[in-house]
Short mmCIF file of C-alpha atoms and ligand atoms in Angstrom, two decimals:
data_model
loop_
_atom_site.label_atom_id
_atom_site.label_comp_id
_atom_site.label_asym_id
_atom_site.label_seq_id
_atom_site.Cartn_x
_atom_site.Cartn_y
_atom_site.Cartn_z
CA MET A 1 98.62 71.11 152.71
CA SER A 2 96.80 73.84 151.66
CA ALA A 3 97.30 77.62 153.04
CA PRO A 4 95.20 80.42 153.90
CA VAL A 5 94.52 83.10 151.25
CA SER A 6 97.01 86.48 151.99
CA GLY A 7 96.90 88.85 149.49
CA PRO A 8 98.21 88.37 145.75
CA SER A 9 100.53 85.09 145.62
CA PRO A 10 101.73 84.55 141.97
CA ASP A 11 104.05 81.83 142.89
CA ARG A 12 101.70 79.75 144.98
CA PRO A 13 99.60 76.86 143.06
CA LEU A 14 95.49 77.60 143.71
CA LEU A 15 93.34 74.89 143.73
CA PHE A 16 89.28 75.46 142.83
CA ARG A 17 87.33 72.50 144.82
CA ASN A 18 84.40 71.07 143.54
CA GLY A 19 82.91 73.97 141.13
CA LEU A 20 80.04 74.11 138.24
CA VAL A 21 82.70 74.44 135.16
CA LEU A 22 81.99 76.21 132.13
CA THR A 23 84.79 75.52 130.03
CA MET A 24 83.29 77.50 127.09
CA ASP A 25 86.03 75.05 125.06
CA ASP A 26 84.96 73.95 121.47
CA THR A 27 82.43 71.43 122.90
CA HIS A 28 81.29 73.80 125.41
CA ARG A 29 81.65 71.20 128.25
CA VAL A 30 79.72 71.80 131.56
CA LEU A 31 81.22 69.54 134.26
CA PRO A 32 79.52 69.40 137.31
CA GLY A 33 81.77 68.82 140.91
CA THR A 34 84.93 69.64 139.28
CA ASP A 35 88.45 70.82 140.34
CA VAL A 36 90.71 73.14 138.31
CA LEU A 37 94.47 73.40 139.28
CA VAL A 38 96.44 76.51 138.30
CA VAL A 39 100.22 76.03 138.41
CA GLY A 40 102.13 79.61 137.63
CA GLU A 41 100.36 80.99 135.01
CA ARG A 42 98.36 78.57 133.58
CA ILE A 43 95.48 75.66 133.85
CA ALA A 44 97.53 72.53 134.93
CA GLU A 45 94.81 70.17 135.49
CA ILE A 46 90.93 69.36 135.35
CA GLY A 47 89.14 66.83 137.10
CA VAL A 48 87.69 65.31 140.22
CA GLY A 49 89.51 65.30 143.75
CA LEU A 50 92.41 66.65 142.35
CA ALA A 51 95.39 66.21 144.76
CA VAL A 52 96.59 69.49 146.86
CA PRO A 53 99.90 70.93 145.80
CA ASP A 54 102.48 71.59 148.60
CA GLY A 55 101.70 75.42 149.41
CA ALA A 56 98.67 75.89 147.42
CA ILE A 57 95.66 77.90 148.01
CA GLU A 58 92.53 76.17 147.75
CA ILE A 59 89.26 77.91 146.95
CA ASP A 60 85.91 76.16 147.87
CA ALA A 61 83.84 76.50 144.68
CA SER A 62 81.08 74.57 145.61
CA GLY A 63 77.89 75.87 144.93
CA GLY A 64 79.47 78.27 142.54
CA ILE A 65 80.22 78.38 138.62
CA LEU A 66 83.59 78.57 137.46
CA MET A 67 84.16 80.00 133.92
CA PRO A 68 86.68 81.67 131.72
CA GLY A 69 87.47 85.59 132.47
CA MET A 70 85.11 87.60 130.67
CA ILE A 71 86.65 89.77 127.79
CA ASP A 72 85.10 93.59 126.85
CA THR A 73 86.32 94.28 123.22
CA HIS A 74 85.91 98.19 123.29
CA ARG A 75 85.92 100.36 126.57
CA HIS A 76 86.92 103.96 126.46
CA MET A 77 88.38 103.63 130.25
CA TRP A 78 89.75 107.18 130.26
CA GLN A 79 86.01 108.24 130.37
CA THR A 80 85.53 106.13 133.67
CA ALA A 81 86.76 109.06 135.55
CA MET A 82 83.34 110.99 134.61
CA ARG A 83 81.21 108.06 135.73
CA GLY A 84 77.64 108.41 135.17
CA TYR A 85 77.64 112.02 134.02
CA GLY A 86 76.38 110.91 130.71
CA ALA A 87 73.41 108.73 131.95
CA ASP A 88 70.92 110.78 129.83
CA TRP A 89 72.97 111.83 126.84
CA THR A 90 72.40 110.61 123.25
CA LEU A 91 75.17 110.37 121.16
CA THR A 92 75.18 113.49 119.98
CA GLN A 93 75.38 115.35 123.30
CA TYR A 94 78.28 113.10 123.95
CA PHE A 95 80.21 113.97 120.80
CA VAL A 96 79.43 117.55 121.81
CA TRP A 97 80.67 116.95 124.90
CA TYR A 98 83.98 115.00 124.20
CA TYR A 99 84.98 115.84 120.60
CA LEU A 100 83.94 119.35 120.33
CA GLU A 101 83.92 121.13 123.48
CA SER A 102 85.53 119.52 126.71
CA GLY A 103 87.32 116.43 125.80
CA LYS A 104 90.44 118.92 125.18
CA LEU A 105 90.78 119.66 128.84
CA PHE A 106 91.90 116.16 129.97
CA ARG A 107 95.43 116.44 130.81
CA PRO A 108 97.60 113.26 130.97
CA GLU A 109 96.67 112.16 134.72
CA ASP A 110 92.70 112.57 133.79
CA ILE A 111 93.51 109.84 131.18
CA TYR A 112 95.50 107.63 134.01
CA ALA A 113 92.65 108.51 136.81
CA GLY A 114 90.00 107.03 134.50
CA ASN A 115 91.99 103.95 133.12
CA LEU A 116 93.01 103.08 136.86
CA LEU A 117 89.73 103.25 138.00
CA ALA A 118 88.16 101.22 134.96
CA ALA A 119 90.74 98.68 135.23
CA ILE A 120 90.18 97.86 138.72
CA GLU A 121 86.58 98.00 138.01
CA ALA A 122 87.03 95.44 135.04
CA ILE A 123 88.91 92.61 137.24
CA ASP A 124 86.21 93.50 140.17
CA ALA A 125 83.58 92.43 137.59
CA GLY A 126 85.43 89.11 136.38
CA VAL A 127 86.30 91.10 133.21
CA THR A 128 89.88 89.74 132.74
CA THR A 129 90.75 91.08 129.43
CA THR A 130 89.55 94.49 128.36
CA VAL A 131 90.38 96.54 125.15
CA ASP A 132 90.99 100.11 126.31
CA TRP A 133 89.57 101.83 123.25
CA SER A 134 91.81 104.92 124.17
CA HIS A 135 90.82 107.71 121.62
CA GLY A 136 91.45 110.93 124.17
CA LEU A 137 95.35 110.66 123.56
CA GLN A 138 95.81 113.90 122.40
CA SER A 139 99.79 113.47 123.04
CA THR A 140 102.24 110.63 123.65
CA ASP A 141 101.98 112.01 127.40
CA HIS A 142 98.76 110.93 127.38
CA ALA A 143 99.50 107.58 125.86
CA ASP A 144 102.00 106.72 128.50
CA ALA A 145 99.62 107.62 131.27
CA ALA A 146 97.52 105.32 129.59
CA VAL A 147 99.98 102.55 129.78
CA ASP A 148 101.26 103.27 133.45
CA ALA A 149 97.63 102.95 134.74
CA LEU A 150 96.95 99.44 132.82
CA ARG A 151 100.03 98.25 133.77
CA GLU A 152 99.60 99.22 137.36
CA VAL A 153 96.48 96.95 137.58
CA PRO A 154 96.73 93.10 137.44
CA GLY A 155 94.35 92.48 134.61
CA ARG A 156 94.91 91.76 130.74
CA PHE A 157 94.70 94.42 128.74
CA VAL A 158 94.67 95.71 125.06
CA LEU A 159 95.74 99.54 124.51
CA ALA A 160 93.73 100.83 121.26
CA TYR A 161 95.60 103.69 120.65
CA GLY A 162 93.31 106.83 119.17
CA ASN A 163 93.46 110.32 119.33
CA ILE A 164 89.90 112.32 118.49
CA GLN A 165 91.62 115.85 118.44
CA GLN A 166 93.07 114.63 115.48
CA GLY A 167 92.96 112.60 112.13
CA PRO A 168 94.23 109.38 112.10
CA TRP A 169 96.34 110.06 109.17
CA GLU A 170 97.98 112.95 111.49
CA TRP A 171 98.93 111.34 114.86
CA SER A 172 99.78 107.30 113.70
CA THR A 173 102.54 108.70 111.28
CA SER A 174 103.97 111.53 113.68
CA PRO A 175 107.54 110.57 114.96
CA GLN A 176 106.10 110.80 118.48
CA PHE A 177 103.83 108.08 118.02
CA ARG A 178 106.69 105.94 116.74
CA ASP A 179 108.72 106.71 119.35
CA PHE A 180 105.97 105.94 121.69
CA VAL A 181 105.40 102.10 119.82
CA GLU A 182 109.06 101.41 120.56
CA ARG A 183 109.28 102.40 123.83
CA ARG A 184 106.19 100.80 125.27
CA PHE A 185 105.64 98.07 123.16
CA HIS A 186 109.37 96.76 121.88
CA SER A 187 108.64 93.57 123.61
CA ARG A 188 105.19 92.51 123.18
CA ASP A 189 103.71 90.10 125.94
CA ASP A 190 100.23 89.10 126.25
CA MET A 191 99.19 91.17 129.27
CA LEU A 192 99.16 94.37 127.03
CA GLY A 193 98.39 94.03 123.45
CA LEU A 194 98.62 96.79 121.21
CA GLN A 195 95.66 98.36 118.29
CA LEU A 196 94.81 101.10 116.52
CA ALA A 197 91.69 102.63 116.96
CA PHE A 198 90.17 105.18 114.50
CA ASP A 199 87.02 105.43 112.56
CA VAL A 200 86.50 105.81 108.98
CA THR A 201 84.38 109.12 107.39
CA GLY A 202 83.55 107.71 104.01
CA ASP A 203 85.11 111.06 102.83
CA PRO A 204 85.93 109.65 99.16
CA ALA A 205 89.60 110.64 99.26
CA PHE A 206 90.24 108.07 102.20
CA PRO A 207 92.62 110.03 104.27
CA GLU A 208 92.27 106.98 106.64
CA ARG A 209 94.58 105.21 104.08
CA ALA A 210 98.00 106.48 105.77
CA ALA A 211 96.96 105.51 109.60
CA PHE A 212 96.03 101.84 107.83
CA GLU A 213 99.31 101.79 106.13
CA VAL A 214 101.08 102.43 109.71
CA ALA A 215 98.68 99.48 110.99
CA ARG A 216 100.21 96.91 108.46
CA GLU A 217 103.66 98.13 108.98
CA LEU A 218 103.46 97.55 112.44
CA ASP A 219 101.52 94.52 112.18
CA LEU A 220 98.70 95.83 114.59
CA PRO A 221 95.04 95.12 114.23
CA VAL A 222 92.63 98.34 113.54
CA THR A 223 89.44 98.82 115.62
CA THR A 224 87.02 101.13 114.24
CA HIS A 225 83.63 102.16 115.30
CA ALA A 226 81.19 101.50 111.87
CA GLY A 227 77.76 101.61 111.15
CA VAL A 228 77.10 104.40 113.41
CA TRP A 229 73.94 106.49 112.77
CA GLY A 230 74.90 109.91 110.99
CA ALA A 231 78.59 109.01 111.97
CA THR A 232 80.15 106.12 110.06
CA ASN A 233 78.37 103.97 107.39
CA ASP A 234 78.43 101.93 104.48
CA ASP A 235 80.88 104.05 102.79
CA GLY A 236 83.59 103.73 105.07
CA ILE A 237 83.48 99.70 104.92
CA ARG A 238 83.35 100.10 101.04
CA LEU A 239 86.77 102.35 101.31
CA MET A 240 88.09 99.93 103.34
CA HIS A 241 87.59 96.87 101.50
CA GLU A 242 88.25 98.44 98.04
CA ASN A 243 91.46 99.34 99.59
CA GLY A 244 92.24 96.36 101.21
CA PHE A 245 92.07 96.83 104.73
CA MET A 246 89.74 94.76 105.86
CA THR A 247 91.45 91.52 107.86
CA PRO A 248 90.47 88.92 110.31
CA SER A 249 92.22 90.97 112.83
CA THR A 250 89.75 93.91 111.99
CA VAL A 251 86.94 94.68 114.83
CA TYR A 252 84.36 96.83 113.93
CA VAL A 253 82.60 98.42 116.79
CA HIS A 254 78.67 98.56 117.08
CA ALA A 255 77.81 97.78 112.88
CA ALA A 256 74.52 98.93 113.83
CA THR A 257 73.43 100.76 110.35
CA LEU A 258 75.15 98.87 107.98
CA THR A 259 73.43 97.34 104.58
CA ASN A 260 73.77 93.66 103.45
CA ASP A 261 76.36 94.45 101.26
CA SER A 262 78.80 95.65 104.01
CA TYR A 263 77.78 92.74 106.35
CA HIS A 264 79.07 90.73 102.96
CA ARG A 265 82.19 92.19 103.12
CA ILE A 266 82.86 92.01 106.72
CA ALA A 267 82.02 88.20 106.71
CA ALA A 268 84.15 87.71 103.63
CA THR A 269 87.01 89.04 104.95
CA GLY A 270 86.88 87.42 108.52
CA GLY A 271 86.62 90.03 110.69
CA SER A 272 84.21 89.99 113.89
CA VAL A 273 81.92 93.03 115.42
CA SER A 274 82.01 94.45 118.93
CA VAL A 275 78.27 94.72 119.99
CA SER A 276 77.72 97.24 122.92
CA THR A 277 73.90 96.70 123.35
CA GLU A 278 73.22 99.10 126.50
CA SER A 279 75.06 101.59 124.33
CA GLU A 280 73.42 101.14 120.91
CA GLN A 281 69.76 100.93 122.80
CA SER A 282 70.73 104.28 124.57
CA ALA A 283 73.14 106.40 122.82
CA GLY A 284 71.21 105.80 119.11
CA GLN A 285 74.01 103.87 116.82
CA GLY A 286 71.39 101.98 115.36
CA TYR A 287 69.33 98.53 116.73
CA PRO A 288 72.02 95.98 118.65
CA PRO A 289 72.67 94.25 115.56
CA THR A 290 73.24 90.54 116.81
CA TRP A 291 69.91 89.81 114.84
CA ALA A 292 71.76 90.70 111.61
CA LEU A 293 75.09 89.23 112.41
CA CYS A 294 74.06 85.92 112.91
CA HIS A 295 72.20 85.94 109.82
CA HIS A 296 75.47 86.82 108.01
CA ASP A 297 77.36 84.13 110.20
CA ILE A 298 79.58 87.30 111.41
CA PRO A 299 81.33 86.36 114.97
CA VAL A 300 80.29 88.47 117.81
CA SER A 301 82.34 90.03 120.98
CA LEU A 302 80.29 91.82 123.42
CA SER A 303 81.37 95.36 124.81
CA MET A 304 80.41 98.11 127.42
CA ASP A 305 81.69 101.21 125.66
CA THR A 306 81.95 103.91 128.20
CA SER A 307 81.15 104.11 131.90
CA VAL A 308 80.04 107.72 131.43
CA TRP A 309 76.66 106.09 130.69
CA TRP A 310 77.22 102.39 131.70
CA SER A 311 79.16 100.63 133.90
CA GLY A 312 82.11 98.06 132.89
CA ASP A 313 80.32 94.62 133.89
CA LEU A 314 79.76 92.10 131.14
CA PHE A 315 76.44 90.38 133.10
CA SER A 316 74.83 93.74 131.80
CA ALA A 317 76.33 92.73 127.97
CA MET A 318 74.88 89.48 127.96
CA ARG A 319 71.70 90.22 129.73
CA THR A 320 70.54 93.03 127.08
CA THR A 321 72.09 91.33 124.32
CA LEU A 322 69.54 88.44 124.87
CA GLY A 323 66.66 90.98 125.58
CA ALA A 324 67.62 92.96 122.30
CA ASP A 325 68.07 90.06 119.92
CA ARG A 326 64.66 88.35 121.48
CA SER A 327 62.80 91.69 120.89
CA ARG A 328 63.79 92.10 117.40
CA GLU A 329 62.88 88.70 116.48
CA HIS A 330 59.14 88.79 118.16
CA LEU A 331 58.58 91.99 116.54
CA GLU A 332 59.78 91.17 113.05
CA ALA A 333 57.74 87.93 113.78
CA HIS A 334 54.53 89.96 114.71
CA ALA A 335 55.21 92.20 111.51
CA ARG A 336 54.43 89.35 109.50
CA ALA A 337 51.53 88.31 111.67
CA ASP A 338 53.42 85.35 113.18
CA THR A 339 54.58 84.13 116.56
CA VAL A 340 57.82 83.46 118.02
CA THR A 341 57.42 80.01 119.56
CA HIS A 342 61.19 79.11 119.70
CA CYS A 343 64.12 81.69 120.62
CA ARG A 344 67.02 81.52 118.52
CA LEU A 345 69.45 83.04 120.61
CA ARG A 346 70.55 81.02 123.40
CA ALA A 347 71.87 82.32 126.58
CA GLU A 348 74.60 79.74 125.94
CA GLN A 349 75.39 82.02 122.87
CA VAL A 350 75.63 85.32 124.74
CA VAL A 351 78.20 83.69 127.35
CA ASP A 352 80.19 82.08 124.53
CA TRP A 353 80.45 85.80 123.33
CA ALA A 354 81.09 87.29 126.45
CA THR A 355 84.15 84.66 126.71
CA ARG A 356 85.50 83.06 123.07
CA GLY A 357 84.05 85.82 121.03
CA GLY A 358 86.87 88.29 122.64
CA SER A 359 89.44 85.62 122.77
CA ARG A 360 88.67 85.13 119.11
CA ALA A 361 88.54 88.76 118.17
CA LEU A 362 91.65 89.71 119.73
CA GLY A 363 93.54 87.11 118.47
CA LEU A 364 93.91 85.33 121.81
CA ASP A 365 92.10 82.46 121.43
CA ASP A 366 95.01 80.12 121.90
CA VAL A 367 95.80 82.04 125.28
CA VAL A 368 92.49 82.70 127.43
CA GLY A 369 88.88 82.39 126.84
CA SER A 370 88.29 78.60 127.90
CA VAL A 371 88.76 76.91 130.91
CA ALA A 372 91.10 73.89 129.38
CA THR A 373 94.74 72.45 130.06
CA GLY A 374 97.69 74.40 129.21
CA ARG A 375 95.38 77.91 128.29
CA LYS A 376 96.57 80.62 130.61
CA ALA A 377 94.50 81.10 134.09
CA ASP A 378 91.93 83.70 133.35
CA LEU A 379 89.04 82.35 135.36
CA VAL A 380 86.21 83.49 137.38
CA LEU A 381 84.26 82.01 140.32
CA ILE A 382 80.74 83.11 140.69
CA LYS A 383 79.69 82.35 144.01
CA ASN A 384 77.55 84.25 146.82
CA ASP A 385 76.63 82.11 149.60
CA ARG A 386 74.53 85.01 150.83
CA SER A 387 72.88 85.45 148.15
CA PRO A 388 69.20 83.79 147.30
CA VAL A 389 69.33 84.17 143.92
CA MET A 390 72.41 81.64 143.70
CA PHE A 391 70.62 78.44 143.75
CA PRO A 392 69.40 76.43 142.54
CA ILE A 393 71.42 76.22 139.49
CA LEU A 394 69.63 74.28 137.07
CA ASN A 395 70.65 76.04 133.66
CA PRO A 396 74.10 77.14 134.39
CA TYR A 397 74.30 79.74 131.40
CA GLY A 398 70.84 81.06 132.40
CA HIS A 399 72.40 81.40 135.36
CA VAL A 400 75.15 83.58 134.05
CA ALA A 401 73.25 85.55 131.40
CA PHE A 402 69.97 86.27 133.84
CA GLN A 403 70.54 85.58 137.38
CA ALA A 404 73.74 86.65 138.03
CA GLN A 405 75.43 89.93 138.71
CA ARG A 406 78.92 91.55 139.67
CA GLY A 407 78.31 91.55 143.67
CA ASP A 408 78.21 87.64 142.86
CA VAL A 409 81.85 87.56 141.70
CA HIS A 410 83.69 85.69 144.46
CA SER A 411 87.08 85.46 142.75
CA VAL A 412 88.88 86.45 140.09
CA VAL A 413 92.28 85.10 138.55
CA VAL A 414 94.39 86.79 135.89
CA ASN A 415 97.23 84.98 134.37
CA GLY A 416 97.68 82.47 137.32
CA ARG A 417 97.22 85.34 139.69
CA LEU A 418 94.26 85.93 142.12
CA VAL A 419 93.19 89.19 142.12
CA LYS A 420 89.83 88.88 143.91
CA HIS A 421 88.79 86.45 146.75
CA ASP A 422 85.85 86.15 148.76
CA HIS A 423 84.45 89.12 147.09
CA GLN A 424 87.28 91.30 148.21
CA LEU A 425 90.13 92.49 145.43
CA LEU A 426 93.99 91.56 146.21
CA GLY A 427 96.73 94.14 145.45
CA VAL A 428 94.70 96.67 144.20
CA ASP A 429 94.85 100.43 145.93
CA LEU A 430 91.60 101.59 145.18
CA ALA A 431 92.10 104.60 147.71
CA LYS A 432 94.58 105.67 145.40
CA ALA A 433 92.43 105.57 142.02
CA ARG A 434 89.35 107.44 144.46
CA ARG A 435 91.89 110.33 144.93
CA HIS A 436 93.19 110.28 141.13
CA VAL A 437 89.61 110.71 139.87
CA GLU A 438 88.84 113.27 142.21
CA GLN A 439 91.61 115.42 141.00
CA THR A 440 90.19 114.71 137.66
CA ILE A 441 86.69 116.01 138.61
CA ASP A 442 88.27 119.38 140.55
CA HIS A 443 90.21 119.96 137.38
CA LEU A 444 87.33 119.63 135.00
CA VAL A 445 84.70 121.32 137.08
CA GLY A 446 87.33 123.81 137.47
CA GLU A 447 88.14 124.75 133.84
CA MET A 448 84.40 124.45 133.05
CA GLY A 449 82.66 126.48 135.64
CA ALA A 450 80.23 124.60 138.20
CA GLU A 451 77.21 125.75 136.16
CA ALA A 452 78.37 124.51 132.70
CA TRP A 453 79.44 121.26 134.43
CA ALA A 454 76.46 120.84 135.71
CA LYS A 455 74.36 121.61 132.39
CA GLY A 456 76.26 119.12 130.70
CA MET A 457 75.24 116.62 132.77
CA ASN A 458 71.75 117.42 132.38
CA PRO A 459 70.65 117.99 129.10
CA ASP A 460 67.16 119.47 128.28
CA ILE A 461 64.10 117.71 128.04
CA PRO A 462 62.03 117.98 124.77
CA GLU A 463 58.32 118.64 125.47
CA THR A 464 56.22 115.49 125.60
CA LYS A 465 53.14 115.94 123.48
CA ILE A 466 50.28 113.75 125.18
CA GLN A 467 47.92 112.12 122.33
CA GLU A 468 44.56 113.43 122.28
CA ASN A 469 42.03 110.84 124.02
CA PRO A 470 38.71 110.15 122.52
CA TYR A 471 37.91 108.88 126.34
CA THR A 472 36.37 111.27 129.05
CA TYR A 473 39.01 111.91 132.09
CA THR A 474 37.18 110.60 135.10
CA GLU A 475 38.06 110.57 138.58
CA TRP A 476 37.62 108.60 141.62
CA ASP A 477 35.43 109.83 144.28
CA ALA A 478 36.35 107.78 147.47
CA GLY A 479 33.52 109.45 149.80
CA SER A 480 30.84 108.25 146.97
CA ALA A 481 32.64 105.83 146.16
CA GLN A 482 31.66 106.44 142.58
CA TRP A 483 33.05 108.03 139.49
CA LYS A 484 33.31 111.62 138.89
CA HIS A 485 32.63 113.27 135.78
ZN1 ZN B 1 82.93 103.73 121.22
#
C-alpha cells in the first residue's frame, strides 16, 4: 500500500505514476504514461504499471512532465540577500558596488543569509544542483558560513570558492584556506563539491599561476569569468593555455567577447562554457554566445549568475537562451539579405543544456542529469492541474522551455529525498531565511546610510536624445474628428 505524503521521508520509496518522462539520456528518450520508482538515493526502475513497494509515497504524475533536476553552473548565491536591488544596473555599477565600495560590508552571517535563501529558491524552482560562485569570501569564517547554509538545505551544491577582495594568488595560498579545505572537505561527497573561482586579468606576469597550481595540487576544477567585455579577454585564455592550465573540468563563464582563437583553445582542451543569457543581455558582458559556441562545438551549460538582478530560475535561462540565439541567427541572415526558414537551435537542446550540460560540466554525468536506472534521483515534476498552460502538452521540450515556469514545479526530489511536493517545500525553514535576510538588509542600510542605499539602487538615467522627425507632429481633435496641425 502507498502511504500519504507527510514531510521529508528519506527512507520511503517514491513512485511517480503515469508521467511524461523526459529521460535526457544519451538518446533523449521521451516516455509517455511512464512510472519512475526511487528507492534510497537512486532511481530503481522506469516502466509502465510498476508495483508499489510497501510504504512507498505514490505521486500522481499524470498531466505532468517528469525530468531530471536542473543544474545551474554559476550563481553568486551570497548576493541573493539583495534580491532585485540591481535590476537597473550595468556591469560597471555592479563592479563599483560589490568590488570597490560595499562588498566589504558583508559579514559571515550575511553570506549565510544570502546562501540560505538562494539555496531554498533553487530547489523550489526544480534546480537540484547549483554552483555557488562564492566570490564574497573575505575570510574563511565567511566560507564556513557559506557551507553551513548549503549543508542546511536539501539540495546538491558545489562551492566555487572565491574572494574578490584579494588576488587569487593571495587567498588560495593562505594557510587559512588550506585549513578550511581540510576541515570542510576532508571527505568529498556528491552533495557538496568544491571548485576554485577566480578571474584571469590578462596581466602578462600571470600572477594567477599560483592559484592554478593550488587547484592542480588539490585536484579542484577552476571556474572563471572569461570573455567579459572590458574585464577579461583573449589574453587571459591565452595565458591559461600557454601555461597548461586549461583542462576538461574548467568552466568558462560568459565567454561572450572572445575571438575564434580563444574558442579554439577552449574546444581543444575540452572545457565548457556556462552561458548566463539574461545576465549577458542586461549587464553587458557581450552577446550571449551560444551561436558561437555551437559553431566551435564547445559544450554549454546554463546559469542565472546573480539574484541581485535575476531569479535563480532556469526556465528563464532556457527561454532567453533560445530567444537570444534565434535573434542573432535572424539578424545575421538579414545582414546578408537572407531569411532563416529553419531555426538551428531547438527547444530540446536548451533542455539538454539545463540538465546534461550541467552534469557534464561538473563531472557529475554518471551521477545526475538524466532519468536513468542507477542514477542518483534528482527529479522535477512539472505539473499544475490548476493552470490553463499545462495542456495540451504536444511538444514536451517546447513546453518546458516556453510554457512552463517555476510556479508549475509540483514536486522535486534530490538524492532520493522528496524536498517539494504538491507545490509545497518540505523540511525547509523559509521563515528563518527571511529573518536572516532582514538582518543583512538592516546591517547594509545601517552601514551605508539610507540615502546611499537608495542611490545605489537607482542609478542616474542618461538623457535620451529623441531623433529629429521629418514629419509634422499632429494631434487628433476628437470634437471635430480631424487632425489638428
Ligand atoms: Zn558571475
